[in-house]
Amino acid sequence: MTCQRDRVVAFASKPAPTLGLRCTQIPCGSGLARESARSITKKIGALLITLISTTALAEPDLRVIATVQPDTPMVGSLVELQLDVLTDTWFTDAPTLPDLKLPGALVMPPDGHAEHLNQTLDGKAFNGMRYSYRITPNVAQGFDIPALTVQATPGQATTVLSAQSQPLHFTAAQPPGFKPGEPALVAQGLRLTQKTINSATPLKVGDSVTRELTLQADGALAMSLPTPSLGDVHGLSGYPKTPQISNLDDGRGHFTGGQRIDTVTYRIDSAGHYSLPPLEVKWWDAVTQETRTAQVPAVEFDAAANSAYKPVFSIAQDLKKLGQQHRLHVSGTLFSLLALLSVLVLLAWFSRPFIQRARLRWQARRQARHTQWLQSADYAWQQIPPQLDGQPPQLSALYLWTRRSRKGLKLTGLGPRLQALLRACYGRAPTKDQALHQLKDSLTTLHSQAEHNKQSVAPALRPLNPIHEKDFP
C-alpha cells in the first residue's frame, strides 16, 4: 500500500476473496482508509490463528521400525529383532507390543526394558523407545517375521493410535562342524563347572553324593542351553532335581547370556568303587568362528560297607516307582463299588418323579382311611365312655354308634339295660346318675349283644333326608 498525493492505492495482482480485498483508491487521511486498514489486519490475524490452531490440533505421528541383527545368523545363535516405536510428541503410557511366534525357533519377548531414542525422519524430529525380541533358530531354514502392529497413545492424541512395522526375513545356516539336525549352541563365551557334595566322610552304603553342573553361555538364551547327559551308574540310585534355568544380565537390566544348573543326588546302594562319567558340551565360538568343546572330569569315590544300614524298600521297586509316583491305583472291588454307587445315584435321580407320585398316592390313601375311620361305628363307640364321664354326661355318641351300626334310633331294642336307662332318665322317679354308671359298666356286654344280634332294628323315625343319612354330632 502506497500513498501518493493524499490518496491510498491498494495494489493486488489478483483478487483476494479470502481477505475481501480489492483495488480501490482511498484518501490517506480519511477515516475510511484507517478503518479499512484495521479490517484487513483483523482478517489476517484471524487467518494466522486458524492456521496455528489447525497445526496444533493435528494428530501426532506414530511410526514403528523393525530391524534384524544379524540377518544371516547360525542355528543356535542369538538373533535380535529391534522394534523402534517413535512419535513426534511424547508417550503418555508404555506401548502395547504384539506377541511373536516363529515355528522352529525360540522367541523371548521384551522384558520391559527399553532404550530411549531420538531420530530425525523426513525432516521431522522423533523420539521413542527401542524394544528387543531375542530369537534363537533351532533348524537351518528361512524365517519370515510378519508385520508387527503396535498400539500407543502419544501426547495430544484423541484416540489410541496403531502403526505397523515392515515384514522381515532372515535365513539360519548350520554351524560348521555340526551335522544337519544336530543341536547347536552358539555363544561368545562358555563356562562349564561342577561341584560335588558328600553327605558323610568317609562314604558308606546308605550315604549320598550330590553332583552339581553349572553351564553359562554368553550371548545365548537360557532356554537354548543343552541338557547334559547323566548316565546311570550301577550300584547308585540317581535322583535328579528340576534344573534351574535363568537369563543373566549386567546388573542394570541388560541381557548378557543364559545359565543352566543341573543337580543329581546319587544314593549308594552297595559298597565299592564308583566313577561318575565325565561330561562335555560342544559349541560354536562366535568370536573365533570355530567349534570348541567344554569338559568336566569324572568324579570318583569309594564307599565302604555299612552293616547297620537297612533299605526301607527294594531298590528295584524304587527305580520302578520313580516314573509312577503320580499314578492313582484303584482296586477292582473299589471300582465296582464306585460303579454301583454311580448307578444307584442315577436311578434315584431319574426315578424322582415316580417316587413323588407314589408318595402323593400313599398320602391320599392314608387320608381316606383316616376319614373313613372318623365316620365309622367303632370311632363313635370309643367316644361313649368319655361322654358318660363328662359333666354333664352325654348320650350323643351312643346315638351316633347306633346310627352307624344300623340299629336305628330305638334304643329300647338293644336290650333291657338300655330300657332301664331310659326309665331311670325319663321316668317318674329319675335316677340318672346311677343308671349312667351301670350303663358304663355294661358297655362290653352291650357291644357283644349288638354284634350277635344280626337283625336290623327299623328306625323309629323316618329320615328327614331320604337320600343322605345324617349322623348326630
Short mmCIF file of C-alpha atoms in Angstrom, two decimals:
data_model
loop_
_atom_site.label_atom_id
_atom_site.label_comp_id
_atom_site.label_asym_id
_atom_site.label_seq_id
_atom_site.Cartn_x
_atom_site.Cartn_y
_atom_site.Cartn_z
CA MET A 1 0.00 0.00 0.00
CA THR A 2 1.49 3.39 -1.04
CA CYS A 3 0.33 6.93 -0.55
CA GLN A 4 0.57 9.40 -3.44
CA ARG A 5 -0.84 12.90 -3.19
CA ASP A 6 -3.25 12.27 -0.34
CA ARG A 7 -4.52 9.09 -1.98
CA VAL A 8 -4.18 5.49 -0.88
CA VAL A 9 -3.84 2.98 -3.68
CA ALA A 10 -4.09 -0.76 -2.83
CA PHE A 11 -2.33 -2.97 -5.35
CA ALA A 12 -3.23 -6.59 -5.81
CA SER A 13 -2.16 -8.79 -8.65
CA LYS A 14 -5.25 -10.97 -8.15
CA PRO A 15 -8.44 -10.55 -6.19
CA ALA A 16 -8.15 -11.83 -2.65
CA PRO A 17 -11.57 -13.24 -1.84
CA THR A 18 -10.29 -14.84 1.38
CA LEU A 19 -9.50 -11.44 2.86
CA GLY A 20 -12.12 -9.50 0.90
CA LEU A 21 -9.54 -7.11 -0.69
CA ARG A 22 -9.99 -5.26 -3.90
CA CYS A 23 -8.23 -2.46 -5.67
CA THR A 24 -9.52 0.87 -4.59
CA GLN A 25 -8.33 4.42 -4.15
CA ILE A 26 -8.93 5.89 -0.74
CA PRO A 27 -7.63 9.18 0.55
CA CYS A 28 -4.80 8.64 3.01
CA GLY A 29 -6.03 10.97 5.65
CA SER A 30 -9.65 9.88 5.57
CA GLY A 31 -11.24 7.79 8.35
CA LEU A 32 -12.36 5.29 5.75
CA ALA A 33 -8.73 4.40 4.98
CA ARG A 34 -7.89 3.85 8.62
CA GLU A 35 -11.00 1.69 9.09
CA SER A 36 -10.15 -0.38 6.02
CA ALA A 37 -6.58 -0.97 7.28
CA ARG A 38 -7.84 -2.14 10.66
CA SER A 39 -10.32 -4.55 8.99
CA ILE A 40 -7.56 -6.06 6.85
CA THR A 41 -5.31 -6.50 9.92
CA LYS A 42 -8.06 -8.32 11.84
CA LYS A 43 -8.70 -10.70 8.96
CA ILE A 44 -5.01 -11.54 8.58
CA GLY A 45 -4.75 -12.19 12.36
CA ALA A 46 -7.79 -14.47 12.30
CA LEU A 47 -6.30 -16.39 9.38
CA LEU A 48 -2.99 -16.86 11.22
CA ILE A 49 -4.76 -18.03 14.40
CA THR A 50 -6.78 -20.54 12.37
CA LEU A 51 -3.62 -21.92 10.75
CA ILE A 52 -1.84 -22.21 14.12
CA SER A 53 -4.85 -23.93 15.75
CA THR A 54 -5.16 -26.39 12.87
CA THR A 55 -1.48 -27.28 13.17
CA ALA A 56 -1.73 -27.70 16.96
CA LEU A 57 -4.82 -29.93 16.76
CA ALA A 58 -3.33 -32.30 14.16
CA GLU A 59 -2.97 -35.93 15.28
CA PRO A 60 0.58 -36.88 16.31
CA ASP A 61 2.58 -39.18 14.09
CA LEU A 62 3.30 -42.79 15.27
CA ARG A 63 5.88 -44.91 13.46
CA VAL A 64 7.27 -48.43 14.02
CA ILE A 65 10.59 -49.54 12.51
CA ALA A 66 11.84 -53.17 12.77
CA THR A 67 15.37 -54.42 12.08
CA VAL A 68 17.06 -57.84 12.45
CA GLN A 69 20.65 -58.26 13.63
CA PRO A 70 22.33 -60.25 12.20
CA ASP A 71 20.34 -61.04 9.07
CA THR A 72 22.38 -64.21 8.32
CA PRO A 73 22.61 -66.00 11.67
CA MET A 74 23.53 -69.58 12.52
CA VAL A 75 21.42 -72.27 14.12
CA GLY A 76 21.68 -71.89 17.90
CA SER A 77 22.83 -68.28 17.75
CA LEU A 78 21.03 -65.24 19.10
CA VAL A 79 19.10 -63.06 16.67
CA GLU A 80 17.90 -59.69 17.93
CA LEU A 81 14.75 -58.17 16.46
CA GLN A 82 14.81 -54.46 17.33
CA LEU A 83 11.44 -52.72 17.32
CA ASP A 84 11.64 -48.89 17.40
CA VAL A 85 8.40 -47.16 18.45
CA LEU A 86 8.62 -43.42 17.60
CA THR A 87 6.35 -40.35 17.82
CA ASP A 88 6.73 -36.64 17.13
CA THR A 89 5.21 -35.68 20.52
CA TRP A 90 5.62 -37.84 23.62
CA PHE A 91 4.21 -41.07 25.08
CA THR A 92 1.64 -40.93 27.88
CA ASP A 93 2.00 -44.67 28.57
CA ALA A 94 4.06 -47.68 27.52
CA PRO A 95 3.15 -49.01 24.05
CA THR A 96 1.34 -52.34 23.66
CA LEU A 97 3.63 -54.78 21.88
CA PRO A 98 2.41 -57.81 19.90
CA ASP A 99 3.31 -61.45 20.52
CA LEU A 100 5.72 -63.12 18.15
CA LYS A 101 5.87 -66.86 17.43
CA LEU A 102 8.19 -68.44 14.87
CA PRO A 103 7.96 -72.19 14.17
CA GLY A 104 11.40 -73.77 14.57
CA ALA A 105 12.78 -71.04 16.82
CA LEU A 106 12.76 -69.93 20.46
CA VAL A 107 11.45 -66.39 20.96
CA MET A 108 11.92 -64.39 24.14
CA PRO A 109 9.69 -61.27 24.19
CA PRO A 110 10.93 -57.90 25.51
CA ASP A 111 11.42 -57.90 29.28
CA GLY A 112 10.09 -54.36 29.77
CA HIS A 113 13.45 -52.58 29.49
CA ALA A 114 13.71 -50.15 26.58
CA GLU A 115 16.37 -47.90 25.10
CA HIS A 116 15.38 -44.26 24.58
CA LEU A 117 15.84 -42.90 21.05
CA ASN A 118 15.96 -39.52 19.29
CA GLN A 119 15.82 -39.61 15.48
CA THR A 120 15.01 -37.33 12.56
CA LEU A 121 12.72 -38.83 9.90
CA ASP A 122 11.63 -36.93 6.80
CA GLY A 123 12.96 -33.74 8.32
CA LYS A 124 10.85 -34.15 11.46
CA ALA A 125 12.18 -34.85 14.96
CA PHE A 126 11.02 -38.10 16.57
CA ASN A 127 11.65 -39.64 19.96
CA GLY A 128 10.71 -43.02 21.33
CA MET A 129 11.87 -46.39 22.67
CA ARG A 130 13.61 -49.45 21.29
CA TYR A 131 12.40 -52.92 22.34
CA SER A 132 14.26 -56.16 21.58
CA TYR A 133 12.87 -59.62 20.76
CA ARG A 134 15.56 -62.30 21.18
CA ILE A 135 15.27 -65.22 18.76
CA THR A 136 17.27 -68.47 18.65
CA PRO A 137 16.67 -70.57 15.49
CA ASN A 138 16.78 -74.33 16.09
CA VAL A 139 16.71 -75.50 12.47
CA ALA A 140 18.50 -74.39 9.33
CA GLN A 141 15.80 -72.68 7.28
CA GLY A 142 14.34 -69.34 6.34
CA PHE A 143 12.21 -67.39 8.82
CA ASP A 144 9.55 -64.80 7.95
CA ILE A 145 8.74 -62.15 10.53
CA PRO A 146 5.29 -60.70 9.80
CA ALA A 147 4.34 -57.04 10.11
CA LEU A 148 4.04 -56.27 13.82
CA THR A 149 1.23 -53.95 14.98
CA VAL A 150 1.98 -51.64 17.92
CA GLN A 151 -0.66 -49.61 19.75
CA ALA A 152 0.22 -46.49 21.72
CA THR A 153 -1.26 -43.20 22.94
CA PRO A 154 1.11 -40.30 22.17
CA GLY A 155 0.59 -36.90 23.69
CA GLN A 156 -2.20 -34.77 22.11
CA ALA A 157 -3.75 -37.91 20.55
CA THR A 158 -7.52 -38.15 20.84
CA THR A 159 -7.60 -41.95 20.47
CA VAL A 160 -5.24 -44.93 20.66
CA LEU A 161 -3.05 -45.00 17.55
CA SER A 162 -1.77 -48.07 15.72
CA ALA A 163 1.23 -48.50 13.47
CA GLN A 164 2.85 -51.47 11.73
CA SER A 165 6.40 -52.44 11.00
CA GLN A 166 7.58 -53.79 7.69
CA PRO A 167 7.82 -57.61 7.23
CA LEU A 168 11.33 -59.06 7.55
CA HIS A 169 13.09 -62.25 6.52
CA PHE A 170 16.28 -63.99 7.61
CA THR A 171 17.87 -67.39 6.96
CA ALA A 172 19.64 -69.52 9.57
CA ALA A 173 22.55 -71.78 8.50
CA GLN A 174 24.04 -74.82 10.26
CA PRO A 175 27.35 -74.01 12.02
CA PRO A 176 30.43 -75.75 10.62
CA GLY A 177 31.26 -78.97 12.41
CA PHE A 178 27.64 -79.76 13.28
CA LYS A 179 25.64 -82.35 11.39
CA PRO A 180 22.20 -81.46 9.97
CA GLY A 181 19.63 -81.77 12.75
CA GLU A 182 22.30 -81.85 15.48
CA PRO A 183 21.54 -79.37 18.30
CA ALA A 184 23.99 -76.49 18.13
CA LEU A 185 24.96 -73.94 20.77
CA VAL A 186 26.42 -70.64 19.53
CA ALA A 187 27.90 -68.33 22.15
CA GLN A 188 30.53 -65.67 22.59
CA GLY A 189 31.91 -67.49 25.62
CA LEU A 190 31.07 -70.63 27.61
CA ARG A 191 31.87 -71.94 31.09
CA LEU A 192 31.10 -75.47 32.37
CA THR A 193 31.86 -76.24 36.03
CA GLN A 194 30.89 -78.91 38.52
CA LYS A 195 30.70 -79.30 42.30
CA THR A 196 30.26 -82.45 44.44
CA ILE A 197 28.88 -82.66 47.97
CA ASN A 198 29.26 -85.82 50.11
CA SER A 199 26.72 -86.48 52.85
CA ALA A 200 29.38 -88.13 55.07
CA THR A 201 33.13 -88.73 55.27
CA PRO A 202 34.08 -91.46 54.66
CA LEU A 203 31.24 -92.63 52.47
CA LYS A 204 29.35 -95.79 53.38
CA VAL A 205 26.38 -97.67 51.99
CA GLY A 206 23.27 -95.53 52.51
CA ASP A 207 25.13 -92.22 52.14
CA SER A 208 24.71 -89.94 49.13
CA VAL A 209 26.83 -87.90 46.71
CA THR A 210 25.40 -84.77 45.05
CA ARG A 211 26.80 -83.62 41.70
CA GLU A 212 26.01 -80.07 40.56
CA LEU A 213 26.75 -78.93 36.98
CA THR A 214 26.67 -75.24 36.02
CA LEU A 215 26.66 -74.14 32.37
CA GLN A 216 26.95 -70.43 31.48
CA ALA A 217 26.92 -69.12 27.91
CA ASP A 218 27.49 -65.50 26.89
CA GLY A 219 25.11 -64.20 24.24
CA ALA A 220 22.82 -67.27 24.34
CA LEU A 221 19.31 -67.74 25.73
CA ALA A 222 19.00 -69.91 28.83
CA MET A 223 16.24 -71.99 27.17
CA SER A 224 18.61 -72.87 24.31
CA LEU A 225 21.29 -74.41 26.55
CA PRO A 226 21.59 -78.20 26.06
CA THR A 227 20.65 -80.74 28.74
CA PRO A 228 23.69 -82.71 29.97
CA SER A 229 23.57 -86.48 29.52
CA LEU A 230 23.75 -88.03 33.02
CA GLY A 231 24.00 -91.78 32.61
CA ASP A 232 23.04 -94.41 35.21
CA VAL A 233 25.77 -95.92 37.38
CA HIS A 234 25.40 -99.50 38.61
CA GLY A 235 25.14 -99.60 42.40
CA LEU A 236 23.89 -96.00 42.65
CA SER A 237 20.34 -94.68 42.64
CA GLY A 238 20.16 -91.31 40.92
CA TYR A 239 17.60 -88.65 41.87
CA PRO A 240 17.77 -85.62 39.52
CA LYS A 241 16.29 -82.30 40.62
CA THR A 242 14.46 -79.81 38.46
CA PRO A 243 17.07 -77.76 36.55
CA GLN A 244 17.46 -74.07 37.37
CA ILE A 245 17.30 -72.07 34.14
CA SER A 246 17.72 -68.30 34.13
CA ASN A 247 19.00 -65.46 31.95
CA LEU A 248 21.98 -63.38 33.04
CA ASP A 249 22.33 -59.58 32.95
CA ASP A 250 24.92 -56.96 33.78
CA GLY A 251 23.10 -55.75 36.89
CA ARG A 252 21.40 -52.88 35.02
CA GLY A 253 18.81 -54.96 33.19
CA HIS A 254 20.83 -55.56 30.02
CA PHE A 255 20.85 -59.18 28.81
CA THR A 256 24.27 -60.87 28.70
CA GLY A 257 23.58 -64.61 28.43
CA GLY A 258 21.98 -67.71 29.94
CA GLN A 259 22.67 -70.13 32.78
CA ARG A 260 21.58 -73.70 33.49
CA ILE A 261 22.23 -75.61 36.75
CA ASP A 262 21.60 -79.38 36.85
CA THR A 263 21.77 -81.27 40.17
CA VAL A 264 21.69 -85.06 40.70
CA THR A 265 21.87 -86.85 44.07
CA TYR A 266 23.25 -90.41 43.99
CA ARG A 267 22.40 -92.78 46.84
CA ILE A 268 24.97 -95.53 47.47
CA ASP A 269 23.27 -98.93 47.42
CA SER A 270 26.31 -101.21 47.72
CA ALA A 271 29.96 -100.98 48.71
CA GLY A 272 32.61 -100.50 46.02
CA HIS A 273 34.49 -98.04 43.85
CA TYR A 274 32.41 -95.67 41.74
CA SER A 275 33.10 -93.22 38.92
CA LEU A 276 30.63 -90.63 37.67
CA PRO A 277 31.35 -90.19 33.93
CA PRO A 278 32.96 -87.03 32.52
CA LEU A 279 30.73 -84.61 30.63
CA GLU A 280 31.36 -82.32 27.65
CA VAL A 281 29.42 -79.67 25.73
CA LYS A 282 30.11 -78.97 22.05
CA TRP A 283 29.57 -75.35 20.98
CA TRP A 284 30.38 -72.81 18.28
CA ASP A 285 32.52 -69.85 19.30
CA ALA A 286 31.03 -66.77 17.63
CA VAL A 287 34.17 -64.75 18.40
CA THR A 288 36.85 -67.06 16.99
CA GLN A 289 34.47 -68.67 14.44
CA GLU A 290 35.46 -72.23 15.38
CA THR A 291 34.00 -75.34 17.03
CA ARG A 292 35.02 -75.85 20.64
CA THR A 293 34.26 -78.31 23.46
CA ALA A 294 33.87 -77.65 27.19
CA GLN A 295 34.51 -80.57 29.58
CA VAL A 296 34.34 -81.53 33.25
CA PRO A 297 36.29 -84.52 34.61
CA ALA A 298 34.84 -87.71 36.08
CA VAL A 299 34.04 -87.91 39.79
CA GLU A 300 35.46 -90.98 41.56
CA PHE A 301 34.85 -92.15 45.13
CA ASP A 302 34.83 -95.27 47.28
CA ALA A 303 32.02 -96.48 49.55
CA ALA A 304 32.51 -98.91 52.44
CA ALA A 305 30.02 -101.48 53.65
CA ASN A 306 27.55 -100.47 56.34
CA SER A 307 26.13 -103.34 58.41
CA ALA A 308 23.76 -101.01 60.25
CA TYR A 309 22.09 -99.82 57.06
CA LYS A 310 18.79 -101.42 56.08
CA PRO A 311 16.98 -100.24 52.97
CA VAL A 312 13.46 -99.14 53.71
CA PHE A 313 12.27 -100.53 50.39
CA SER A 314 13.57 -102.51 47.47
CA ILE A 315 15.94 -100.65 45.15
CA ALA A 316 14.26 -102.22 42.14
CA GLN A 317 10.86 -101.07 43.38
CA ASP A 318 12.29 -97.60 43.99
CA LEU A 319 13.55 -97.31 40.43
CA LYS A 320 10.29 -98.67 39.11
CA LYS A 321 8.17 -96.21 41.05
CA LEU A 322 10.19 -93.14 40.08
CA GLY A 323 8.09 -92.74 36.96
CA GLN A 324 4.85 -93.89 38.62
CA GLN A 325 4.76 -91.76 41.75
CA HIS A 326 1.87 -89.68 40.41
CA ARG A 327 -0.34 -92.62 39.39
CA LEU A 328 -3.52 -93.46 41.27
CA HIS A 329 -4.15 -97.17 41.85
CA VAL A 330 -7.78 -98.27 42.30
CA SER A 331 -8.61 -101.89 43.20
CA GLY A 332 -11.23 -103.83 41.29
CA THR A 333 -13.53 -104.06 44.33
CA LEU A 334 -13.39 -100.31 44.94
CA PHE A 335 -14.01 -99.66 41.26
CA SER A 336 -17.08 -101.95 41.33
CA LEU A 337 -18.43 -100.21 44.42
CA LEU A 338 -17.94 -96.81 42.79
CA ALA A 339 -19.70 -98.00 39.64
CA LEU A 340 -22.61 -99.44 41.67
CA LEU A 341 -22.90 -96.22 43.66
CA SER A 342 -22.96 -94.21 40.44
CA VAL A 343 -25.73 -96.43 39.01
CA LEU A 344 -27.79 -96.05 42.20
CA VAL A 345 -27.41 -92.29 42.16
CA LEU A 346 -28.51 -92.16 38.51
CA LEU A 347 -31.51 -94.41 39.22
CA ALA A 348 -32.53 -92.27 42.19
CA TRP A 349 -32.23 -89.14 40.09
CA PHE A 350 -34.32 -90.42 37.18
CA SER A 351 -36.93 -92.08 39.45
CA ARG A 352 -37.67 -88.91 41.40
CA PRO A 353 -40.95 -88.18 39.52
CA PHE A 354 -42.24 -91.73 40.11
CA ILE A 355 -41.31 -91.60 43.81
CA GLN A 356 -43.08 -88.25 44.17
CA ARG A 357 -46.28 -89.55 42.55
CA ALA A 358 -46.20 -92.72 44.72
CA ARG A 359 -45.79 -90.61 47.87
CA LEU A 360 -48.76 -88.43 46.92
CA ARG A 361 -50.96 -91.51 46.29
CA TRP A 362 -49.92 -93.02 49.64
CA GLN A 363 -50.79 -89.77 51.44
CA ALA A 364 -54.18 -89.66 49.68
CA ARG A 365 -54.99 -93.28 50.71
CA ARG A 366 -53.90 -92.58 54.27
CA GLN A 367 -56.13 -89.51 54.44
CA ALA A 368 -59.08 -91.50 53.03
CA ARG A 369 -58.59 -94.26 55.62
CA HIS A 370 -58.45 -91.68 58.40
CA THR A 371 -61.66 -90.03 57.16
CA GLN A 372 -63.35 -93.43 56.92
CA TRP A 373 -62.26 -94.22 60.46
CA LEU A 374 -63.74 -90.95 61.78
CA GLN A 375 -67.06 -91.88 60.11
CA SER A 376 -67.13 -95.46 61.41
CA ALA A 377 -69.19 -97.02 64.24
CA ASP A 378 -66.03 -98.11 66.05
CA TYR A 379 -64.88 -94.49 66.36
CA ALA A 380 -68.31 -93.50 67.73
CA TRP A 381 -68.14 -96.41 70.22
CA GLN A 382 -64.78 -95.13 71.54
CA GLN A 383 -66.37 -91.74 72.27
CA ILE A 384 -69.13 -93.22 74.52
CA PRO A 385 -67.07 -93.69 77.76
CA PRO A 386 -65.61 -90.14 77.77
CA GLN A 387 -69.12 -88.69 77.23
CA LEU A 388 -70.60 -90.75 80.07
CA ASP A 389 -67.80 -89.48 82.38
CA GLY A 390 -68.34 -85.90 81.35
CA GLN A 391 -70.10 -83.24 83.42
CA PRO A 392 -72.85 -83.25 82.44
CA PRO A 393 -72.84 -86.71 80.82
CA GLN A 394 -73.98 -87.01 77.22
CA LEU A 395 -75.54 -89.75 75.09
CA SER A 396 -74.83 -88.29 71.61
CA ALA A 397 -72.01 -90.77 70.98
CA LEU A 398 -74.37 -93.63 71.92
CA TYR A 399 -76.94 -92.39 69.41
CA LEU A 400 -74.19 -91.94 66.80
CA TRP A 401 -72.97 -95.50 67.36
CA THR A 402 -76.46 -96.93 66.95
CA ARG A 403 -76.95 -94.93 63.78
CA ARG A 404 -73.65 -96.09 62.26
CA SER A 405 -74.25 -99.66 63.40
CA ARG A 406 -77.58 -99.64 61.51
CA LYS A 407 -79.50 -100.20 64.75
CA GLY A 408 -81.86 -97.31 64.24
CA LEU A 409 -82.82 -94.73 66.81
CA LYS A 410 -84.87 -97.04 69.01
CA LEU A 411 -82.51 -97.70 71.92
CA THR A 412 -85.04 -99.93 73.67
CA GLY A 413 -84.44 -102.56 71.03
CA LEU A 414 -80.87 -103.03 72.20
CA GLY A 415 -81.56 -104.79 75.49
CA PRO A 416 -83.06 -104.45 78.98
CA ARG A 417 -80.16 -102.33 80.27
CA LEU A 418 -80.92 -99.53 77.84
CA GLN A 419 -84.59 -99.81 78.68
CA ALA A 420 -83.67 -99.42 82.34
CA LEU A 421 -81.51 -96.44 81.41
CA LEU A 422 -84.38 -94.72 79.67
CA ARG A 423 -86.76 -95.35 82.59
CA ALA A 424 -84.14 -94.05 85.02
CA CYS A 425 -83.57 -90.93 82.96
CA TYR A 426 -87.11 -90.13 81.94
CA GLY A 427 -89.34 -91.99 84.47
CA ARG A 428 -91.43 -90.59 87.31
CA ALA A 429 -88.56 -91.07 89.83
CA PRO A 430 -85.38 -90.29 87.82
CA THR A 431 -82.11 -91.92 88.99
CA LYS A 432 -79.99 -90.77 86.05
CA ASP A 433 -76.51 -90.83 87.64
CA GLN A 434 -76.88 -94.39 88.91
CA ALA A 435 -78.26 -95.57 85.57
CA LEU A 436 -75.40 -93.97 83.62
CA HIS A 437 -72.85 -95.62 85.94
CA GLN A 438 -74.47 -99.03 85.40
CA LEU A 439 -74.51 -98.42 81.65
CA LYS A 440 -70.78 -97.67 81.62
CA ASP A 441 -70.04 -100.94 83.45
CA SER A 442 -72.10 -102.94 80.97
CA LEU A 443 -70.75 -101.39 77.74
CA THR A 444 -68.80 -104.53 76.87
CA THR A 445 -71.89 -106.69 77.26
CA LEU A 446 -73.95 -104.20 75.24
CA HIS A 447 -71.38 -104.24 72.38
CA SER A 448 -71.32 -108.06 72.34
CA GLN A 449 -75.12 -108.30 72.21
CA ALA A 450 -75.20 -105.81 69.36
CA GLU A 451 -72.64 -107.83 67.38
CA HIS A 452 -74.58 -111.08 67.85
CA ASN A 453 -77.89 -109.51 67.01
CA LYS A 454 -77.79 -109.54 63.20
CA GLN A 455 -81.38 -108.42 62.82
CA SER A 456 -81.58 -104.79 61.96
CA VAL A 457 -83.85 -102.63 64.01
CA ALA A 458 -86.10 -100.46 61.94
CA PRO A 459 -85.56 -96.82 62.57
CA ALA A 460 -88.04 -95.19 64.93
CA LEU A 461 -88.28 -92.11 62.74
CA ARG A 462 -88.14 -91.80 59.03
CA PRO A 463 -85.05 -89.88 57.86
CA LEU A 464 -85.61 -86.23 57.19
CA ASN A 465 -83.43 -86.65 54.07
CA PRO A 466 -84.33 -89.91 52.31
CA ILE A 467 -81.15 -89.79 50.19
CA HIS A 468 -78.34 -88.84 52.59
CA GLU A 469 -78.40 -90.23 56.04
CA LYS A 470 -77.15 -87.85 58.73
CA ASP A 471 -75.25 -88.60 61.92
CA PHE A 472 -75.73 -86.98 65.23
CA PRO A 473 -72.94 -84.70 66.33
#
